[in-house]
Short mmCIF file of C-alpha atoms in Angstrom, two decimals:
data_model
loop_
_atom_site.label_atom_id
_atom_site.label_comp_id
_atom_site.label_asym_id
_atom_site.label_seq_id
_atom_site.Cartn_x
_atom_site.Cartn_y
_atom_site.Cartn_z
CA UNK A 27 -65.92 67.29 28.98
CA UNK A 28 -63.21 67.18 31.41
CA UNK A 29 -61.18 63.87 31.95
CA UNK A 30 -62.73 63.31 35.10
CA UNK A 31 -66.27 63.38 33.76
CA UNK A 32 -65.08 61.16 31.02
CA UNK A 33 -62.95 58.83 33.82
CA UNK A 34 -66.60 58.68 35.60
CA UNK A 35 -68.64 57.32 32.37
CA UNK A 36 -65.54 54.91 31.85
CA UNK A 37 -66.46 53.60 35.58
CA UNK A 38 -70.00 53.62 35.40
CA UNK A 39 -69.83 51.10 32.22
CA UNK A 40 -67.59 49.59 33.92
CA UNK A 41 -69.95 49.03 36.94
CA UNK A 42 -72.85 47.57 34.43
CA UNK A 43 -70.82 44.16 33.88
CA UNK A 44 -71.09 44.16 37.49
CA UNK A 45 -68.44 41.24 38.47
CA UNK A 46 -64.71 40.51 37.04
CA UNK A 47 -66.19 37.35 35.65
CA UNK A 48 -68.11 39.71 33.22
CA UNK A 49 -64.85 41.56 31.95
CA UNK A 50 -63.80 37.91 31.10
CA UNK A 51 -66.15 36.81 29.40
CA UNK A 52 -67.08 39.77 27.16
CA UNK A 53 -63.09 40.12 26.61
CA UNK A 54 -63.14 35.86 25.94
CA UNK A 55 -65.84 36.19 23.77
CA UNK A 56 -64.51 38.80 21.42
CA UNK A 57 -61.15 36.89 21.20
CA UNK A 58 -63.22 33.65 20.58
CA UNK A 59 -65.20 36.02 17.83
CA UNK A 60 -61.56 37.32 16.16
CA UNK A 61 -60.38 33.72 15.81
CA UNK A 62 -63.99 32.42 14.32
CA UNK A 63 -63.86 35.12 11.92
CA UNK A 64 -60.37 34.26 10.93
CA UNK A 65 -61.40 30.87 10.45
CA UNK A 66 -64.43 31.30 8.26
CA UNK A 67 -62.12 33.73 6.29
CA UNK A 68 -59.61 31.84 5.05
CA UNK A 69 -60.83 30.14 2.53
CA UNK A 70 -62.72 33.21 0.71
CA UNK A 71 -59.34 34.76 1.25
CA UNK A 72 -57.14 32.46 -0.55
CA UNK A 73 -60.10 31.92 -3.42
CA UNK A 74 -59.67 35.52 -4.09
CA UNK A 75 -56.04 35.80 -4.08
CA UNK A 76 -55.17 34.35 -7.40
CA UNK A 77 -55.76 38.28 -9.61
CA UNK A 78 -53.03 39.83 -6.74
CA UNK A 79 -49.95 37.52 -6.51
CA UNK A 80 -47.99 35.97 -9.37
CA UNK A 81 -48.69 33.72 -12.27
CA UNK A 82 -47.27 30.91 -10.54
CA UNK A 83 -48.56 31.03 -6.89
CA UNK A 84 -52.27 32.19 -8.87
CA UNK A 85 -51.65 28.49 -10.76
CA UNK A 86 -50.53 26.81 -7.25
CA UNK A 87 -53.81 28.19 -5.74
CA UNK A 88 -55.63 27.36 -8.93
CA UNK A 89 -55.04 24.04 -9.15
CA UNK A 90 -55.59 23.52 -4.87
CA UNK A 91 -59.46 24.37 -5.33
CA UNK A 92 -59.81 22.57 -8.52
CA UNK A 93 -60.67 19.54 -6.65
CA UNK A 94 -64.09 21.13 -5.22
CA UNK A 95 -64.80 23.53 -8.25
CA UNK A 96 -65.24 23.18 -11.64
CA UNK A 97 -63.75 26.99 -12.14
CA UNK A 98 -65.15 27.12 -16.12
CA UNK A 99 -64.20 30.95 -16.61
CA UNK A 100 -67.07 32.66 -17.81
CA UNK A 101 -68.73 30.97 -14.61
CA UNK A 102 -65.79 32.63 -12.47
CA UNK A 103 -65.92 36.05 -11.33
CA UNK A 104 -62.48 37.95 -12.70
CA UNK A 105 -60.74 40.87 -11.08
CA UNK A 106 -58.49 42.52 -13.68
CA UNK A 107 -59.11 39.74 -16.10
CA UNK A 108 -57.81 37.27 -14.03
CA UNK A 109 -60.11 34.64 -12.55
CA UNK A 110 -60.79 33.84 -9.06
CA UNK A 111 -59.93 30.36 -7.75
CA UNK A 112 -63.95 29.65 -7.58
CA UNK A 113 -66.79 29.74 -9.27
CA UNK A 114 -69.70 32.55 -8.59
CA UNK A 115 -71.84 29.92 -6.35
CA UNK A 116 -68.94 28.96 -4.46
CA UNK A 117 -67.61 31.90 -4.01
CA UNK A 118 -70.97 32.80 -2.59
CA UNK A 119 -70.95 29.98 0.01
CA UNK A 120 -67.02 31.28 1.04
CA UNK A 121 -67.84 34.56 1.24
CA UNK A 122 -70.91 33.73 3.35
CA UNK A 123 -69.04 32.77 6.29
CA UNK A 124 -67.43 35.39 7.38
CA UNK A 125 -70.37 37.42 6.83
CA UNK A 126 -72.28 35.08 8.80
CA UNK A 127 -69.43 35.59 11.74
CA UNK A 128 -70.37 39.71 11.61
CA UNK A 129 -73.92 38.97 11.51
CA UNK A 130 -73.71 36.66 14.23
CA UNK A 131 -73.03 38.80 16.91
CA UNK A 132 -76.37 40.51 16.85
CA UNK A 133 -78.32 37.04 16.31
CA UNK A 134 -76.34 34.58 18.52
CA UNK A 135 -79.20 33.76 20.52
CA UNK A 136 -80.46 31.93 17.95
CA UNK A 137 -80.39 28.33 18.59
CA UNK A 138 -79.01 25.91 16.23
CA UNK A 139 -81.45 23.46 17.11
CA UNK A 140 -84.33 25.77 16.05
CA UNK A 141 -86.77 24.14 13.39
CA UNK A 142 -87.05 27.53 11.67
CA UNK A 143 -83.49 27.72 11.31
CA UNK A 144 -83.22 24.50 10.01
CA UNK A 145 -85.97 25.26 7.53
CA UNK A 146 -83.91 28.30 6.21
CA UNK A 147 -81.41 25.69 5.73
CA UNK A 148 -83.02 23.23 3.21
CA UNK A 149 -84.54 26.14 1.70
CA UNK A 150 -81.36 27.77 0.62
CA UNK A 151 -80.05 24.45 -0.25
CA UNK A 152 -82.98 24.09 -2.93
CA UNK A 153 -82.49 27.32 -4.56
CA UNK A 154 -79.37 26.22 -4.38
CA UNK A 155 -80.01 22.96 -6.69
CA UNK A 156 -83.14 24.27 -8.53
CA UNK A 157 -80.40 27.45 -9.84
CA UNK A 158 -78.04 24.38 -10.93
CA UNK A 159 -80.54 22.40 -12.26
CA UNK A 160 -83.31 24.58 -13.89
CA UNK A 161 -80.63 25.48 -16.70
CA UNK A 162 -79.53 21.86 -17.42
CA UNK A 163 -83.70 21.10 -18.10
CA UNK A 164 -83.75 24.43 -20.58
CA UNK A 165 -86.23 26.36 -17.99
CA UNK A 166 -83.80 29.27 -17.97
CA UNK A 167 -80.20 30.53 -17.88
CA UNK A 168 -78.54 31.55 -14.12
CA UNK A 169 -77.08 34.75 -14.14
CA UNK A 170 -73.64 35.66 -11.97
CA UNK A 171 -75.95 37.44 -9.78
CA UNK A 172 -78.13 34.49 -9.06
CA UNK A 173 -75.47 32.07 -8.52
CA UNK A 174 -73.60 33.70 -6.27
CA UNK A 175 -76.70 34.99 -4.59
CA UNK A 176 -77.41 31.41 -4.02
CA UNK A 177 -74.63 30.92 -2.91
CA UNK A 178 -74.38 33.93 -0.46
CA UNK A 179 -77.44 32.58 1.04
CA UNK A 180 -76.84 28.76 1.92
CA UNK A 181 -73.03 30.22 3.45
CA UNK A 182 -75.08 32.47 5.35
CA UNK A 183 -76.24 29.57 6.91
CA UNK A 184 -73.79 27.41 6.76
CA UNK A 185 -71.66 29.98 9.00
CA UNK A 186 -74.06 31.11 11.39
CA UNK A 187 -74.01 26.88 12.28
CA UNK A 188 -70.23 27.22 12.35
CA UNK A 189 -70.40 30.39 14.88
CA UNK A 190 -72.69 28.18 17.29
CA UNK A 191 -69.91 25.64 17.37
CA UNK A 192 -67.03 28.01 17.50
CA UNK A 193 -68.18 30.18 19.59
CA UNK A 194 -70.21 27.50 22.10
CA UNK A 195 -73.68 27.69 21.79
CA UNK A 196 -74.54 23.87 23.80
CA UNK A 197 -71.21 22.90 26.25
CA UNK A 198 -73.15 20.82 28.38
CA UNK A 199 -71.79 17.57 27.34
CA UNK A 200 -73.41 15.14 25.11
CA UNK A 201 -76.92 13.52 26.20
CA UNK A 202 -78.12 9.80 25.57
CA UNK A 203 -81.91 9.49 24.55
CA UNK B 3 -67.79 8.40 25.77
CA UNK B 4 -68.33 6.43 22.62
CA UNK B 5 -65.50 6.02 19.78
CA UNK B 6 -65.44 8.36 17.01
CA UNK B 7 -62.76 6.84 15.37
CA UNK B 8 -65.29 4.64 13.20
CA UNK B 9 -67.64 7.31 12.37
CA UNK B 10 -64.57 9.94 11.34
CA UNK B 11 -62.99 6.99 9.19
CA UNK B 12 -66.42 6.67 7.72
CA UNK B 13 -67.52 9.79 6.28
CA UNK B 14 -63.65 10.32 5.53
CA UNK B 15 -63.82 7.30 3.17
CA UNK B 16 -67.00 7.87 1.14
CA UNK B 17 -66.34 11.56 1.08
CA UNK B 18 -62.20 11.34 0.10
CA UNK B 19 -62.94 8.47 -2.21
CA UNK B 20 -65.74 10.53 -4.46
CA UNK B 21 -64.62 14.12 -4.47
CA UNK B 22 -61.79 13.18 -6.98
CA UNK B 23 -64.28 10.79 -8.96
CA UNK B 24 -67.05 14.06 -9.60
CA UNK B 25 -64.42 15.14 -11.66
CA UNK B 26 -65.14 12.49 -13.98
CA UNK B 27 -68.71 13.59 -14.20
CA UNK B 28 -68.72 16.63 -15.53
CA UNK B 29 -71.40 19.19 -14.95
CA UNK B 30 -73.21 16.97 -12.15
CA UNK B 31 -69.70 16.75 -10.18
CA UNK B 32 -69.44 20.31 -10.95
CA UNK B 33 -72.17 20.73 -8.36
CA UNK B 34 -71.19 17.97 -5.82
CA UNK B 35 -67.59 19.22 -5.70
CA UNK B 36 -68.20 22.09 -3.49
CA UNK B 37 -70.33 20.88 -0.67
CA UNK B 38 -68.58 17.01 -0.44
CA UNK B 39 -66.46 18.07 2.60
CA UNK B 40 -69.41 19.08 4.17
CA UNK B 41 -71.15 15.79 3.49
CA UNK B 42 -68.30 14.06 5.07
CA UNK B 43 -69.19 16.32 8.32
CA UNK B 44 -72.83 15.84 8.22
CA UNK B 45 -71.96 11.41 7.60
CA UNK B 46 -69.51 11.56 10.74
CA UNK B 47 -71.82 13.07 13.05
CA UNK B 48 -74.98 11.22 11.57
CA UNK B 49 -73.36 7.91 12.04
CA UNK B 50 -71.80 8.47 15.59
CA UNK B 51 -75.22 9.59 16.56
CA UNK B 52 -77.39 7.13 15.24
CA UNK B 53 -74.97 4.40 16.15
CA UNK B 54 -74.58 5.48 20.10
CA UNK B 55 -78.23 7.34 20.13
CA UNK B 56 -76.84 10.69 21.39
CA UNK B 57 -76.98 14.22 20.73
CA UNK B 58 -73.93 16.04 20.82
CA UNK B 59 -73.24 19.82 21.05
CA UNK B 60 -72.28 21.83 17.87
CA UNK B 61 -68.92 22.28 19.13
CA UNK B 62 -68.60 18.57 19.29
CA UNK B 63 -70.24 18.06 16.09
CA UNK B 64 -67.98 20.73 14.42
CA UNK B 65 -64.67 19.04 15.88
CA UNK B 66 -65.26 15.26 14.45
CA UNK B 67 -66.51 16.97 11.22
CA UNK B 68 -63.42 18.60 10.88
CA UNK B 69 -61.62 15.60 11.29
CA UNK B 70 -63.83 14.08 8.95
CA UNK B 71 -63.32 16.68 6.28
CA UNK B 72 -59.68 16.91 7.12
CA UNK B 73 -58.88 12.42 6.60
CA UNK B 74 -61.00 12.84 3.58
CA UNK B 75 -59.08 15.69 2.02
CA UNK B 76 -55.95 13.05 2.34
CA UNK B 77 -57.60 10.44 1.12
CA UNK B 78 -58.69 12.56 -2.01
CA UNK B 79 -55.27 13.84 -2.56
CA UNK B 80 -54.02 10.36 -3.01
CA UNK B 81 -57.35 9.22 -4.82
CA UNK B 82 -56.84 12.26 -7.52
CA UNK B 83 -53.07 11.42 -7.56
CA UNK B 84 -53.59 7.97 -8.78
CA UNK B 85 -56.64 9.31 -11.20
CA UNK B 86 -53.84 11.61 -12.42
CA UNK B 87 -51.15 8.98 -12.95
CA UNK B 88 -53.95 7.06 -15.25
CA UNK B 89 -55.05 10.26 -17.52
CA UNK B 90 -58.20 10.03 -16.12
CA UNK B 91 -57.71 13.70 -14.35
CA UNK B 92 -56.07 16.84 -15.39
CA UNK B 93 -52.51 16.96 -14.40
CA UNK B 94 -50.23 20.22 -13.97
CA UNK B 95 -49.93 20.31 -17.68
CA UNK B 96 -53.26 20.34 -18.38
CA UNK B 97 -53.43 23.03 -15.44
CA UNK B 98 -50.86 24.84 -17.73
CA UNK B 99 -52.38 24.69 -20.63
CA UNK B 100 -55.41 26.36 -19.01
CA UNK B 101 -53.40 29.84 -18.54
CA UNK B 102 -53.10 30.22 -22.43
CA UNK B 103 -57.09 30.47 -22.19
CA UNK B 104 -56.84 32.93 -18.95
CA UNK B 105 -54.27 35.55 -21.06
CA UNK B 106 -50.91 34.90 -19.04
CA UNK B 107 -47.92 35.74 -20.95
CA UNK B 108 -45.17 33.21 -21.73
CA UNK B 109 -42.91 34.42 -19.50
CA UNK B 110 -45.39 33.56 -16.94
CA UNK B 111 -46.22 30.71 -17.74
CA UNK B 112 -43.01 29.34 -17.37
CA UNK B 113 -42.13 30.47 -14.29
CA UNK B 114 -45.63 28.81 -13.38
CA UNK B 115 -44.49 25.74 -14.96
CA UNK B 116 -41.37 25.66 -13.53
CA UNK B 117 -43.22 26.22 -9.54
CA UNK B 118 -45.35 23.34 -10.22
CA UNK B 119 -42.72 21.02 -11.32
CA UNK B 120 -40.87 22.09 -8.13
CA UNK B 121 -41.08 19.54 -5.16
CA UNK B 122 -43.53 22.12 -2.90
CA UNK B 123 -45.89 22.87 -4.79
CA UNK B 124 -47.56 19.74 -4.31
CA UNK B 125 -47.05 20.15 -0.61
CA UNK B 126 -48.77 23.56 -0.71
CA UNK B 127 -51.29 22.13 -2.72
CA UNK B 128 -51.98 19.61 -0.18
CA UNK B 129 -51.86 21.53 2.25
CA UNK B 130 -54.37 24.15 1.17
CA UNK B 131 -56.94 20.91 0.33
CA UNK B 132 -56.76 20.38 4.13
CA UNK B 133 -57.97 23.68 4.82
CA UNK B 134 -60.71 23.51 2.90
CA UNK B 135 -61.58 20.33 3.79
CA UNK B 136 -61.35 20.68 7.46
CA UNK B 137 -63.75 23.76 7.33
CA UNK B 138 -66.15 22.28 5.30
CA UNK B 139 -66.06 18.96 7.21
CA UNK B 140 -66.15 21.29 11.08
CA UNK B 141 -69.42 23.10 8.76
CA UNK B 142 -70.77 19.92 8.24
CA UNK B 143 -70.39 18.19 11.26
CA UNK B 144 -71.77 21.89 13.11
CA UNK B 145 -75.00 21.67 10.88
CA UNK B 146 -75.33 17.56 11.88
CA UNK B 147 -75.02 18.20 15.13
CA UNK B 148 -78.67 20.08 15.52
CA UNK B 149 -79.98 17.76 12.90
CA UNK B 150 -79.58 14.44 13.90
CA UNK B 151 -80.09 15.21 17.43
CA UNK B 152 -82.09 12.93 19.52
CA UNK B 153 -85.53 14.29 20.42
CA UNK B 154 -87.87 16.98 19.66
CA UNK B 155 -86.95 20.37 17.99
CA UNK B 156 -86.53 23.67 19.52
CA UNK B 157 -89.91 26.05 18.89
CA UNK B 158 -88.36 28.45 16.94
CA UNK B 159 -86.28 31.60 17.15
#
């Protein structure tokens, strides 16, 4: 293809956003994305740092999440032998955010006020409780796979909400009733 | 536009005052522990909403929930402190004693020893609570936000 059958593609996308105000907002919303997905990252990111950096910073970061996780090691997932800052379910919920961020692109016009989505939400928070309950009544023993899958799902969730409010679903100002 | 001041002081107290106390219940805090922070976001917004009958965007909701989650990570740092200083939560030895079971060598664990005992580790420490409690409160406060609107649902997808 020569370069100006390629330069005229480049200008008929172009022409689709139709107005500058498009290139700005598609360019606005992308950076808005990159810093939402940073956000939701971090704290999956430091949870699985303690197997790659030394003894002492993997202790330091150890001890920071032992506040919200009970971290019992055969309930911890282990790279190299060395356990992760979180448990399986947590580390489900962590790692759920980002993921939630990527997935969010293709479903933000979901609304966060929707009743279905809300449904999904006490629904994952159930399986959520009946996988951390059913052992502790003797009805069966979780697996890895199902607590982190539990996990996974609820943070699924729980970051699509925080997309809506990073990435500005409702701006219109609050409302009295 | 109403306060928030009350509502963020709110769900910062409850919220920073229990997380270090669910260590001292074993396997039901083990549970509680990881989704406190974003009880503190759903108490903020619940409680500025109710008390001013308004509905707020997520944004909004996320922002006050993040403060929220971020007073009551400060709040639980000193709460666990002064649990620590009474025995009544593991300490950095204990945290030390915890490599022998993960199979760190001696050598490391010294140096480990030696980090925590240092004067910014603690800091760090601190530091990385806020983190996670300012996401989880800003998740919290994002899922309130929809939830304790005022007025009828959305119809679906």
């Amino acid at each position: 293809m020569g370069i100006s059958a390629s330069r005229s593609i480049i200008y008929y996308k172009r022409s689709i956003l139709t107005t500058p105000a498009d290139h700005r907002f598609t360019r606005l919303f992308y950076l808005k994305w990159w810093a939402a997905f940073f956000i939701s990252s971090i704290i999956v990111v430091l949870a699985t740092l303690p197997p790659f950096l030394p003894a002492e910073w993997s202790t330091m970061l150890m001890m920071s999440f032992s506040k919200v996780c009970h971290q019992i090691p055969d309930r911890t997932p282990r790279i190299n032998g060395v356990s992760l800052a979180v448990c399986h379910r947590c580390y489900g919920v962590y790692l759920g955010l980002p993921l939630a961020m990527i997935g969010f692109v293709l479903l933000k016009s979901i609304s966060a006020s929707s009743y279905k989505l809300r449904v999904l939400l006490f629904a994952s928070l159930a399986l959520l409780a009946i996988d951390w309950g059913a052992p502790l009544l003797g009805l069966w023993h979780n697996i890895p796979m199902s607590r982190m899958g539990t996990g996974l799902l609820f943070g699924l969730i729980a970051g699509f909400y925080l997309g809506k409010a990073l990435l500005g679903e409702e701006n219109q100002g609050s409302t009295k009733t | 536009m109403p306060g928030k001041t009350q509502s963020i002081l709110l769900g910062a107290a409850i919220v920073g005052i229990i997380v270090p106390l669910t260590g001292l219940l074993g396997r039901a805090g083990q549970f509680i522990g990881c989704l406190m922070y974003l009880v503190a976001g759903l108490i903020v917004v619940w409680h500025y909403t109710s008390t001013n009958e308004l509905t707020i965007p997520t944004g909004s909701g996320a922002g006050m929930g993040a403060l929220g989650g971020l007073a009551a990570a400060l709040i639980g740092t000193v709460v666990s402190f002064t649990l620590i200083e009474f025995g009544l939560l593991p300490g950095i030895e204990e945290s030390i004693d915890k490599m022998y079971e993960q199979g760190y060598s001696d050598e490391q664990i010294e140096a480990s020893a030696d980090f925590l005992r240092s004067t910014w580790a603690k800091p760090l420490m601190i530091g990385i609570g806020i983190v996670i409690g300012t996401i989880g409160g800003a998740i919290g406060g994002a899922i309130g936000a929809p939830i304790f609107k005022k007025g009828g649902d959305d119809d679906g997808f």
